[in-house]
Tab-separated table of N, CA and C in Angstrom:
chain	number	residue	atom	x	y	z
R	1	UNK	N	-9.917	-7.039	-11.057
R	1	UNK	CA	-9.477	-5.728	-11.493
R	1	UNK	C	-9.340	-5.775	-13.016
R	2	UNK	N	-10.093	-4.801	-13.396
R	2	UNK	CA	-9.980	-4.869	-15.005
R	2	UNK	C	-8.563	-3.852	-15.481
R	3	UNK	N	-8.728	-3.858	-16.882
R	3	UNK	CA	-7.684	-3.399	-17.449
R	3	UNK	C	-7.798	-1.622	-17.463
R	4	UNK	N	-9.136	-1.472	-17.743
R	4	UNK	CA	-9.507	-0.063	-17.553
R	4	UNK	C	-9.287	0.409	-15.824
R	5	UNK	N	-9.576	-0.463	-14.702
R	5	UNK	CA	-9.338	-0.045	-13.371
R	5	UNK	C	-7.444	-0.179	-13.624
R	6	UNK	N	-7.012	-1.144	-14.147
R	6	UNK	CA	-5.264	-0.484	-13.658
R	6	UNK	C	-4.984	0.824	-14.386
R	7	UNK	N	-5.845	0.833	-15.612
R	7	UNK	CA	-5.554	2.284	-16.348
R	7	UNK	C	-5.370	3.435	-15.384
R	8	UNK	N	-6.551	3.578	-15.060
R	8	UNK	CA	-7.497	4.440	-13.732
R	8	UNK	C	-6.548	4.962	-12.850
R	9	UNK	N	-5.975	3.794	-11.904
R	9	UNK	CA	-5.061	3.520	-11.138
R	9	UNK	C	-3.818	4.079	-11.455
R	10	UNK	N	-3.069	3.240	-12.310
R	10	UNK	CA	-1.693	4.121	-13.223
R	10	UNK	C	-1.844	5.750	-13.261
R	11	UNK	N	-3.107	5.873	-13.667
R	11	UNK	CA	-2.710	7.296	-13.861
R	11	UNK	C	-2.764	8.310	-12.824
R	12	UNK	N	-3.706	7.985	-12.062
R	12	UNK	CA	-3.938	8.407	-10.437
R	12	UNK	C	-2.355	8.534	-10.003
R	13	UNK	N	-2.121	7.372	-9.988
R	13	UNK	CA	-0.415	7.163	-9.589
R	13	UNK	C	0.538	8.018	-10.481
R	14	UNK	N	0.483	8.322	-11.419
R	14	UNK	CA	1.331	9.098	-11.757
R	14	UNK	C	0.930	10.600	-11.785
R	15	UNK	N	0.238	10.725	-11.299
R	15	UNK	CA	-0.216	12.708	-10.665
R	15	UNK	C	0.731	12.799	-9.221
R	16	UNK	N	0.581	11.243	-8.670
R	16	UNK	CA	0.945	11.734	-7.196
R	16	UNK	C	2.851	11.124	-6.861
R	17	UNK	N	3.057	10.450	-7.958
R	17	UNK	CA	4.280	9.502	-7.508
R	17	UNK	C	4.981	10.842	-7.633
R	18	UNK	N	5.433	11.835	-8.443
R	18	UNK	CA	6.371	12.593	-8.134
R	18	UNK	C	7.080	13.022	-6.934
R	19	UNK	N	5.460	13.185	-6.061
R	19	UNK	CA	5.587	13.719	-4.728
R	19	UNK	C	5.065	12.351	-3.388
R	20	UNK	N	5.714	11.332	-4.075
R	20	UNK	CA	4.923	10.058	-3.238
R	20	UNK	C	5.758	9.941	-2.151
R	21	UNK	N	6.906	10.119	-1.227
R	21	UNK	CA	7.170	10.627	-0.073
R	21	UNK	C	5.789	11.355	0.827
R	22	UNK	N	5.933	12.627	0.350
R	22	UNK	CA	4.507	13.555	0.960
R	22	UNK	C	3.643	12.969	1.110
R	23	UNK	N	2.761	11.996	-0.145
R	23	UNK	CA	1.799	11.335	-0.045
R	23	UNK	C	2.036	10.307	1.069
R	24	UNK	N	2.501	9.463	1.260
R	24	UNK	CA	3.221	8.311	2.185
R	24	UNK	C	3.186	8.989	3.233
R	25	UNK	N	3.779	10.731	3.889
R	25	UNK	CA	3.798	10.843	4.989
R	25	UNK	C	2.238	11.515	5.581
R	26	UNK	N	1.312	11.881	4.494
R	26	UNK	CA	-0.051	12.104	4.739
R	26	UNK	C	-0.866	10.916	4.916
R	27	UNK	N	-0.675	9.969	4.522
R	27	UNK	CA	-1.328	8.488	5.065
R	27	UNK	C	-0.848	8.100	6.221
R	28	UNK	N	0.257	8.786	6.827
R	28	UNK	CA	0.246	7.760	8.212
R	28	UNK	C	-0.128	8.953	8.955
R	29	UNK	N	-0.108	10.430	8.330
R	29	UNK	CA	-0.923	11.210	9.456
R	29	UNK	C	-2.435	10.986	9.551
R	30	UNK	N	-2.941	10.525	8.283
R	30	UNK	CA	-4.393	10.387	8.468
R	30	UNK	C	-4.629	8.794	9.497
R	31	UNK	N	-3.936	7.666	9.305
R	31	UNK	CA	-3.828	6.816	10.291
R	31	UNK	C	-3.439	6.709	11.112
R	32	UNK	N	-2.821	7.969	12.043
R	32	UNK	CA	-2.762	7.964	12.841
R	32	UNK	C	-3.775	9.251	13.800
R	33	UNK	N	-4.148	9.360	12.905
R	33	UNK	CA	-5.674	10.181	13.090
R	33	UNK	C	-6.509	9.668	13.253
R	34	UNK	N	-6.685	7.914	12.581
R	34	UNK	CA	-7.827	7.424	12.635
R	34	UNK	C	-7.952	6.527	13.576
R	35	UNK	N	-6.747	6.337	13.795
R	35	UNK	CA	-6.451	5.402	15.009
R	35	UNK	C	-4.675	5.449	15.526
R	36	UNK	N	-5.117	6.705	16.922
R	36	UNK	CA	-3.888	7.076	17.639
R	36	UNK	C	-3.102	5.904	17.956
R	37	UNK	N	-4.059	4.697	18.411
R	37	UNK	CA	-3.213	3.835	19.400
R	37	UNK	C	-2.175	2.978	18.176
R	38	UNK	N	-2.313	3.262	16.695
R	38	UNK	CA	-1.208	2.546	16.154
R	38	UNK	C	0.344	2.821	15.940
R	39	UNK	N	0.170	4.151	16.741
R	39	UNK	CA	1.893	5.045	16.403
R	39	UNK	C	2.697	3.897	17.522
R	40	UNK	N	2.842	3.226	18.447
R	40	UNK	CA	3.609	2.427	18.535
R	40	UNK	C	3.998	1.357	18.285
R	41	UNK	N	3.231	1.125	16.784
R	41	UNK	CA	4.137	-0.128	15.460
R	41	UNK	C	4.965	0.077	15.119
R	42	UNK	N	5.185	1.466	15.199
R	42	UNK	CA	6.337	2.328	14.247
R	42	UNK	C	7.442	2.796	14.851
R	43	UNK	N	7.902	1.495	14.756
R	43	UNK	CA	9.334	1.583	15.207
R	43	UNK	C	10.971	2.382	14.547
R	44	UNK	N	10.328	2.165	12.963
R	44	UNK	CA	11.533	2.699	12.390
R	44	UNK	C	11.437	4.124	11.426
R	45	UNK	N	12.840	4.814	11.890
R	45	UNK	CA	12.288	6.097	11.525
R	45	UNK	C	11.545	6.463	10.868
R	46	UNK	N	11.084	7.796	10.261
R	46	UNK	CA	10.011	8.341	9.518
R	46	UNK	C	10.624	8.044	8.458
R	47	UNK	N	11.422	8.931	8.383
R	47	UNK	CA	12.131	8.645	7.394
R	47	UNK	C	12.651	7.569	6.576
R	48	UNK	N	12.686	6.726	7.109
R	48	UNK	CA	13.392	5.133	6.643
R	48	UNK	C	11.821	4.969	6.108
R	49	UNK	N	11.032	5.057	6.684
R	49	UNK	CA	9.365	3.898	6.583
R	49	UNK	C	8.987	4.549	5.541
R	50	UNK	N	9.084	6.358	5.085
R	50	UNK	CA	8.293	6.700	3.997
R	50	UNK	C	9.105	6.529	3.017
R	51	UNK	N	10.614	6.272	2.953
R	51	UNK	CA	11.114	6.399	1.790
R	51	UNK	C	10.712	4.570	1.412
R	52	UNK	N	10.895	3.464	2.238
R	52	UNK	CA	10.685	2.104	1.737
R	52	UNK	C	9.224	1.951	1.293
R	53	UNK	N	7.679	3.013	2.222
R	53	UNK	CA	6.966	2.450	1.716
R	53	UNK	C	6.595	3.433	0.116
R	54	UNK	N	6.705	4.398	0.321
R	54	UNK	CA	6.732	5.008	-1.440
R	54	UNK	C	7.390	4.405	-2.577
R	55	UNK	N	8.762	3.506	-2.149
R	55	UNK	CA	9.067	2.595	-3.273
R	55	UNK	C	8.439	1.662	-3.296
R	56	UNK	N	7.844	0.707	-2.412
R	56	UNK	CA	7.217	-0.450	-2.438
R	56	UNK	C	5.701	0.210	-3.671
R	57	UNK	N	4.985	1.467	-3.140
R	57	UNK	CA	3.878	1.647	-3.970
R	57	UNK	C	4.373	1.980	-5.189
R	58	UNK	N	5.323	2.656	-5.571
R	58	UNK	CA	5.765	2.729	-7.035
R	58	UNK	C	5.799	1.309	-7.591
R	59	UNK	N	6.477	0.482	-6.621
R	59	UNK	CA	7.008	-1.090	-7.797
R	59	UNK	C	5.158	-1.482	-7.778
R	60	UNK	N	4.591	-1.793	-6.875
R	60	UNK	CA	3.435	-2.432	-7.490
R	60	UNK	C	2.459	-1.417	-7.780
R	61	UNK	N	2.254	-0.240	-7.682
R	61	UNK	CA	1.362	0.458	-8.316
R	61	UNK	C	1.384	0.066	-10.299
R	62	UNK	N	3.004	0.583	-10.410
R	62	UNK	CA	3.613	0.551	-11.970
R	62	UNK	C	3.508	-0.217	-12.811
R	63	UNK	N	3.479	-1.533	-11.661
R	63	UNK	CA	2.994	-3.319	-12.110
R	63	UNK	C	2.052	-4.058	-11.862
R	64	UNK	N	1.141	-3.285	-11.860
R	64	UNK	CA	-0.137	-3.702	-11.788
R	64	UNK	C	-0.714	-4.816	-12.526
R	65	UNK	N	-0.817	-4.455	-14.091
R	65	UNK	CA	-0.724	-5.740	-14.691
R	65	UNK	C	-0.118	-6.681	-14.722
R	66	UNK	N	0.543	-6.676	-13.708
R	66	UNK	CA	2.121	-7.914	-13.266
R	66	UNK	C	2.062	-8.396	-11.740
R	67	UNK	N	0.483	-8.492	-11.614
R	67	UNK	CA	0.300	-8.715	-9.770
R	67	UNK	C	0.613	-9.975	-9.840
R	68	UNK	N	0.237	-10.936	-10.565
R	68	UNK	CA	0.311	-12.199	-10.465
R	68	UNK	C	2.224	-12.314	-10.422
R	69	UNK	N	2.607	-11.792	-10.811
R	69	UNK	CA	4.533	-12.007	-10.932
R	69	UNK	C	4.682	-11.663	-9.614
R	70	UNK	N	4.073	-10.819	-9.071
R	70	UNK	CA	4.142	-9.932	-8.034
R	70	UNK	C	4.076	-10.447	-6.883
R	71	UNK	N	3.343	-11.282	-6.828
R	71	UNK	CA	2.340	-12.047	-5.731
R	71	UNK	C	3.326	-12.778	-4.552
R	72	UNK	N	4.792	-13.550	-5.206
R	72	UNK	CA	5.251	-14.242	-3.964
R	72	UNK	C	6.162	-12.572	-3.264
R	73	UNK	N	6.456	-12.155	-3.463
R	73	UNK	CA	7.035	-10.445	-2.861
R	73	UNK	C	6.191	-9.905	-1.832
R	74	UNK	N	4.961	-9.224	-2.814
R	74	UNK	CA	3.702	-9.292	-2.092
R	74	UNK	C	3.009	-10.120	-0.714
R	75	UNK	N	3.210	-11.277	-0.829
R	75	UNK	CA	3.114	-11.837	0.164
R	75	UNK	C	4.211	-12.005	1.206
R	76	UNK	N	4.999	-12.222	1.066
R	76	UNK	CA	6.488	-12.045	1.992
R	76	UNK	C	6.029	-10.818	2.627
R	77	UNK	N	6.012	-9.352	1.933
R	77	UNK	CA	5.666	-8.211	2.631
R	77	UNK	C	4.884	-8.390	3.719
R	78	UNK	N	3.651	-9.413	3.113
R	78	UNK	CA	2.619	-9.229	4.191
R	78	UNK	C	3.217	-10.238	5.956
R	79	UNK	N	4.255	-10.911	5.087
R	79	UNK	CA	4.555	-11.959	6.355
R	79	UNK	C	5.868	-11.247	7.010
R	80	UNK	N	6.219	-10.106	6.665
R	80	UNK	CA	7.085	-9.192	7.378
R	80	UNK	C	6.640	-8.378	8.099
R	81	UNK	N	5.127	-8.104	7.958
R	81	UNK	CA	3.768	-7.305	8.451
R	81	UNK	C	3.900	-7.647	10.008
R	82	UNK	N	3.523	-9.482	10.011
R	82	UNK	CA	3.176	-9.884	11.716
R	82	UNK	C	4.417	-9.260	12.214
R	83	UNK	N	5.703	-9.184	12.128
R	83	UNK	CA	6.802	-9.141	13.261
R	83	UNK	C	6.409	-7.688	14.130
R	84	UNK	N	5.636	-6.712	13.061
R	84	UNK	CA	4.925	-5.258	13.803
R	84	UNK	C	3.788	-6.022	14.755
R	85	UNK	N	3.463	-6.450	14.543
R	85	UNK	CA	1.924	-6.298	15.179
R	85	UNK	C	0.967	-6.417	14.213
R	86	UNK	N	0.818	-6.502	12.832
R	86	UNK	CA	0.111	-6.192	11.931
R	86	UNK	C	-0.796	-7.322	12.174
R	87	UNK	N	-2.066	-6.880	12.040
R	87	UNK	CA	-2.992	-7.780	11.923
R	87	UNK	C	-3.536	-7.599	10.617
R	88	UNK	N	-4.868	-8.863	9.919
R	88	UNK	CA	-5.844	-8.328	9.016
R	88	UNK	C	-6.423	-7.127	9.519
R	89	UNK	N	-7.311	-6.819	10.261
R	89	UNK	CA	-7.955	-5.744	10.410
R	89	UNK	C	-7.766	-4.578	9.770
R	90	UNK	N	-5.531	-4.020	10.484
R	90	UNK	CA	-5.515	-3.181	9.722
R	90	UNK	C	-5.705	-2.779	8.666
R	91	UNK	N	-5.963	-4.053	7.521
R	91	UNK	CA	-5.910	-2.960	5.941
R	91	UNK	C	-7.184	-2.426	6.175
R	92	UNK	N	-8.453	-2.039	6.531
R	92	UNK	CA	-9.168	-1.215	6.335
R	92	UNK	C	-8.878	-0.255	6.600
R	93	UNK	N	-8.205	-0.103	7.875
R	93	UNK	CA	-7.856	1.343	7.763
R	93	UNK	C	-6.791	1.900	7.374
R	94	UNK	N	-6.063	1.340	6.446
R	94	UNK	CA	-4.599	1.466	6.020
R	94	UNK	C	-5.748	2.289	4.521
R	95	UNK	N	-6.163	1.344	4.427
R	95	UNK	CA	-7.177	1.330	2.834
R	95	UNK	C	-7.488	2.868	3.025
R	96	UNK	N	-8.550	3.158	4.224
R	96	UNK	CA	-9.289	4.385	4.646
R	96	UNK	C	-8.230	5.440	4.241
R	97	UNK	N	-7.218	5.658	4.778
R	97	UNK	CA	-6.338	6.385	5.134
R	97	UNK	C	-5.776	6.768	3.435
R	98	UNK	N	-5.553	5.457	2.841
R	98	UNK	CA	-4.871	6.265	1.848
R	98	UNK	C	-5.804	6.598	0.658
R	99	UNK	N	-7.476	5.973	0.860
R	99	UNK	CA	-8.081	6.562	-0.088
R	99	UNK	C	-8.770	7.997	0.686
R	100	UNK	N	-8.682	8.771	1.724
R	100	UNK	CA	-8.466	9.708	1.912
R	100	UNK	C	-7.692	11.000	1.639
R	101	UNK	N	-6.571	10.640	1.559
R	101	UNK	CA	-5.058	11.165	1.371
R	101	UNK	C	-5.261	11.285	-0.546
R	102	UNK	N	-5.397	10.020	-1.203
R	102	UNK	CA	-5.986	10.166	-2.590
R	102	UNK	C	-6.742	11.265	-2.754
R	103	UNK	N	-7.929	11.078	-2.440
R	103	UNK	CA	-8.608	12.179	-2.950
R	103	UNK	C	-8.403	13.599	-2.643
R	104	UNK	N	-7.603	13.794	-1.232
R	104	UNK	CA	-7.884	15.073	-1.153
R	104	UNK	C	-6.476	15.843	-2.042
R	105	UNK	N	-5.802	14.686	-2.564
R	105	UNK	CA	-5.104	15.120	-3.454
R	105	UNK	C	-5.506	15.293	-4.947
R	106	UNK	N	-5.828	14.321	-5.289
R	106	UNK	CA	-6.578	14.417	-6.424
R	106	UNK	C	-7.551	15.275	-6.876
R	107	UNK	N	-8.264	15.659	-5.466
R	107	UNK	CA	-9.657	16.618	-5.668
R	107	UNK	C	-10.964	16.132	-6.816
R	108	UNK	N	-10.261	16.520	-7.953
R	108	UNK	CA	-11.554	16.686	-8.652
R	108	UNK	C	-11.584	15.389	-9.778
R	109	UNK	N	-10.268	14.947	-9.875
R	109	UNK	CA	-9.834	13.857	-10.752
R	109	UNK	C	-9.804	12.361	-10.002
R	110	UNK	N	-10.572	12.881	-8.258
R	110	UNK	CA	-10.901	11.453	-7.831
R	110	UNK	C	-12.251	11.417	-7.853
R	111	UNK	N	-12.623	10.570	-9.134
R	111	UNK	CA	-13.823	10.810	-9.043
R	111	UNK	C	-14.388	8.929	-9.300
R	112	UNK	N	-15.587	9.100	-9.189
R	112	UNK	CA	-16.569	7.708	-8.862
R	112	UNK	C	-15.798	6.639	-9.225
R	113	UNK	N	-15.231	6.703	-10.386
R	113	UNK	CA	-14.872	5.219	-11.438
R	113	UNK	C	-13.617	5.082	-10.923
R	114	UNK	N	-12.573	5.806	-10.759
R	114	UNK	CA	-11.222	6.015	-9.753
R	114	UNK	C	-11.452	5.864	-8.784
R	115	UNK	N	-12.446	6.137	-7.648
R	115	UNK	CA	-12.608	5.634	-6.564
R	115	UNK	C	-12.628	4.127	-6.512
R	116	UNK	N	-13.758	3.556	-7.660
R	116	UNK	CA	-13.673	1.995	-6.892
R	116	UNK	C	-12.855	1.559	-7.943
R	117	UNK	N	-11.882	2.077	-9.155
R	117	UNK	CA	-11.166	1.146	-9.276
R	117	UNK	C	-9.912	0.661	-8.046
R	118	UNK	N	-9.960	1.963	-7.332
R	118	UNK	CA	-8.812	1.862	-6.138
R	118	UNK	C	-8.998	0.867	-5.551
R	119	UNK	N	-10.076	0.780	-5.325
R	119	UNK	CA	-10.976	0.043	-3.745
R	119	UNK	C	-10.579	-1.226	-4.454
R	120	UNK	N	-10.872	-1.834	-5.707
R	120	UNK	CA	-10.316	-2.755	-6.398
R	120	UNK	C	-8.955	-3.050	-6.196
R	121	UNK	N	-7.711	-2.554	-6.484
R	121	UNK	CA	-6.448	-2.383	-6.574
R	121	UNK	C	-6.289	-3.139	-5.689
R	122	UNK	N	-6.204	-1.929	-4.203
R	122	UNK	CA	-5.690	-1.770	-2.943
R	122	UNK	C	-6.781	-3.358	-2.481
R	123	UNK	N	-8.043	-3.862	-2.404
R	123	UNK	CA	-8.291	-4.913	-2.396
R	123	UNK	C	-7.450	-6.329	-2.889
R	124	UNK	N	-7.441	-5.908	-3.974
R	124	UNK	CA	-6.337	-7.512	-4.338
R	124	UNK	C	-5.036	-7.310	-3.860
R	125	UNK	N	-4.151	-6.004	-3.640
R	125	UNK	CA	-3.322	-6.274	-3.356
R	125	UNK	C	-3.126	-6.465	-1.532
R	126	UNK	N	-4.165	-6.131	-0.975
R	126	UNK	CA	-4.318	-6.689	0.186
R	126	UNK	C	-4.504	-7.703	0.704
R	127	UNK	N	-5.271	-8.218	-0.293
R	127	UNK	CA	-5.654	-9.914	-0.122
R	127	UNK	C	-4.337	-10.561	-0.487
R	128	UNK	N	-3.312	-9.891	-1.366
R	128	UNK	CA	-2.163	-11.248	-1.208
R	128	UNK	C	-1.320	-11.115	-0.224
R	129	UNK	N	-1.291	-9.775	0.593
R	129	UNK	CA	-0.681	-9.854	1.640
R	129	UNK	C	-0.959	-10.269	2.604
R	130	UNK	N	-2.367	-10.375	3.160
R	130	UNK	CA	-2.958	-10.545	4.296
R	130	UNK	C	-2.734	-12.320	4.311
R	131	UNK	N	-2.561	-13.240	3.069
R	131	UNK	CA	-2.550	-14.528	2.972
R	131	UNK	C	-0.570	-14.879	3.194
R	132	UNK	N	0.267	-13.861	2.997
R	132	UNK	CA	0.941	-14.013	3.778
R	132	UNK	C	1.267	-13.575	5.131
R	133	UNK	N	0.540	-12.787	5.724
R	133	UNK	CA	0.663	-12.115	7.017
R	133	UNK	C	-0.051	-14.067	7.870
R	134	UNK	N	-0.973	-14.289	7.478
R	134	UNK	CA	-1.710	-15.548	7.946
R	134	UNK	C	-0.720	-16.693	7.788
R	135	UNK	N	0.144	-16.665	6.651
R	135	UNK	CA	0.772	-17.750	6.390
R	135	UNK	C	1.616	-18.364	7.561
R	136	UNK	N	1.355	-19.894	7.670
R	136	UNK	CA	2.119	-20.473	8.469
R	136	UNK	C	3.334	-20.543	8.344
R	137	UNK	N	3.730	-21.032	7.131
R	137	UNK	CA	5.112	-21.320	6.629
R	137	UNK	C	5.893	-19.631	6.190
R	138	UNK	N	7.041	-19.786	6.084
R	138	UNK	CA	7.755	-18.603	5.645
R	138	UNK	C	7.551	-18.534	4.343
R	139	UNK	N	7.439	-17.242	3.642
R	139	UNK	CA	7.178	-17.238	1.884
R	139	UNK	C	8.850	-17.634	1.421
R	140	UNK	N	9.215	-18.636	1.394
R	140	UNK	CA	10.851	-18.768	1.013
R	140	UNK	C	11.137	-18.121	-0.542
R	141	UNK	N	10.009	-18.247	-1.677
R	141	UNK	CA	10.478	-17.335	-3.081
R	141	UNK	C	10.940	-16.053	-2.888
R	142	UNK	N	10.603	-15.173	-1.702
R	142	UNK	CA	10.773	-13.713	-1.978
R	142	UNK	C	11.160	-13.139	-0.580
R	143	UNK	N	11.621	-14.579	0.551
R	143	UNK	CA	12.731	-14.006	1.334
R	143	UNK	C	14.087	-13.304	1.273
R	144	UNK	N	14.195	-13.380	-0.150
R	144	UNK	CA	15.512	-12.183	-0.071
R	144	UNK	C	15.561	-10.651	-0.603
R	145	UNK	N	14.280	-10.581	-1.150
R	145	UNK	CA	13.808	-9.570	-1.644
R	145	UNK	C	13.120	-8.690	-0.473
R	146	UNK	N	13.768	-7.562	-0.242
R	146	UNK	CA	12.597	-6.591	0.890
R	146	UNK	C	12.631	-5.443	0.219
R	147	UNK	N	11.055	-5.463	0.143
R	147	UNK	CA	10.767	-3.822	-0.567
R	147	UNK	C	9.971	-3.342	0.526
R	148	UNK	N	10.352	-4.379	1.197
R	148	UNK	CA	8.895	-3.050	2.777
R	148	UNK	C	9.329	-1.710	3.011
C-alpha cells in the first residue's frame, strides 16, 4: 500500500466516518444479502456490533500509516474472529460487502484509483487478521486491548 493509496483511503474515510454507524449497518445488510446463512454469527446486538465495529474502522482506517504499530491489535481481532465462527473465507465477502456499501456511497468519488487503493487497504489489513484468526498461540501483546 502506497502512500498515495492511504491518501485515497483517508479521504474516502472521511466523507463517510461522520455517518460510519449507517455505513457499518449497510455492510452487514449487504452481507447478509450476500450470504443469508451468516446472520447466525451475530450474536451480539446490532447495536453493540455497529457501534464497536465503526470504532474499530475509525482507529485503523485513521492509522493507516501506523499498520505496522497496529498489527499485534489487528491480529488479536482476528483471533477473537474464530470464537464466531469466522473463517478465512469470510473476508471476501466482508471485503465485497463493504466495497459495495463504499461506492454506492461515494457514487462518483469512488472511482478506479480509490477502488483498488481499497482493495489494497482492506487486503493488508485482512491479511494481519486472518494470521491471527489461524494463529495457534493466543496474540498475548494485544489481549487486553478489544476494539472488536
Amino acid at each position: 500500500m502506497t502512500s498515495d493509496d492511504i491518501d485515497l483511503v483517508q479521504r474516502a474515510w472521511s466523507r463517510i466516518s461522520l455517518f460510519s454507524n449507517d455505513f457499518v449497518r449497510e455492510i452487514y445488510q449487504e452481507l447478509f444479502i450476500l450470504d443469508p446463512g451468516l446472520v447466525p454469527m451475530f450474536t451480539m446486538t446490532n447495536e453493540q456490533l455497529v457501534s464497536k465495529v465503526s470504532q474499530t474502522l475509525n482507529i485503523v482506517l485513521t492509522s493507516l500509516e501506523q499498520l505496522d504499530a497496529l498489527r499485534f491489535i489487528i491480529r488479536h481481532l482476528g483471533q477473537q474472529h474464530r470464537r464466531y465462527g469466522v473463517t478465512s473465507e469470510h473476508f471476501a465477502l466482508v471485503k465485497l460487502a463493504m466495497t459495495n456499501v463504499m461506492a454506492k456511497r461515494l457514487g462518483e468519488h469512488f472511482t478506479p484509483a480509490l477502488a483498488l487503493a481499497w482493495s489494497s487497504a482492506y487486503d493488508e489489513i485482512a491479511a494481519i487478521m486472518i494470521e491471527g484468526l489461524q494463529a495457534e498461540q493466543p496474540c498475548k501483546e494485544g489481549a487486553g486491548m478489544d476494539i472488536s
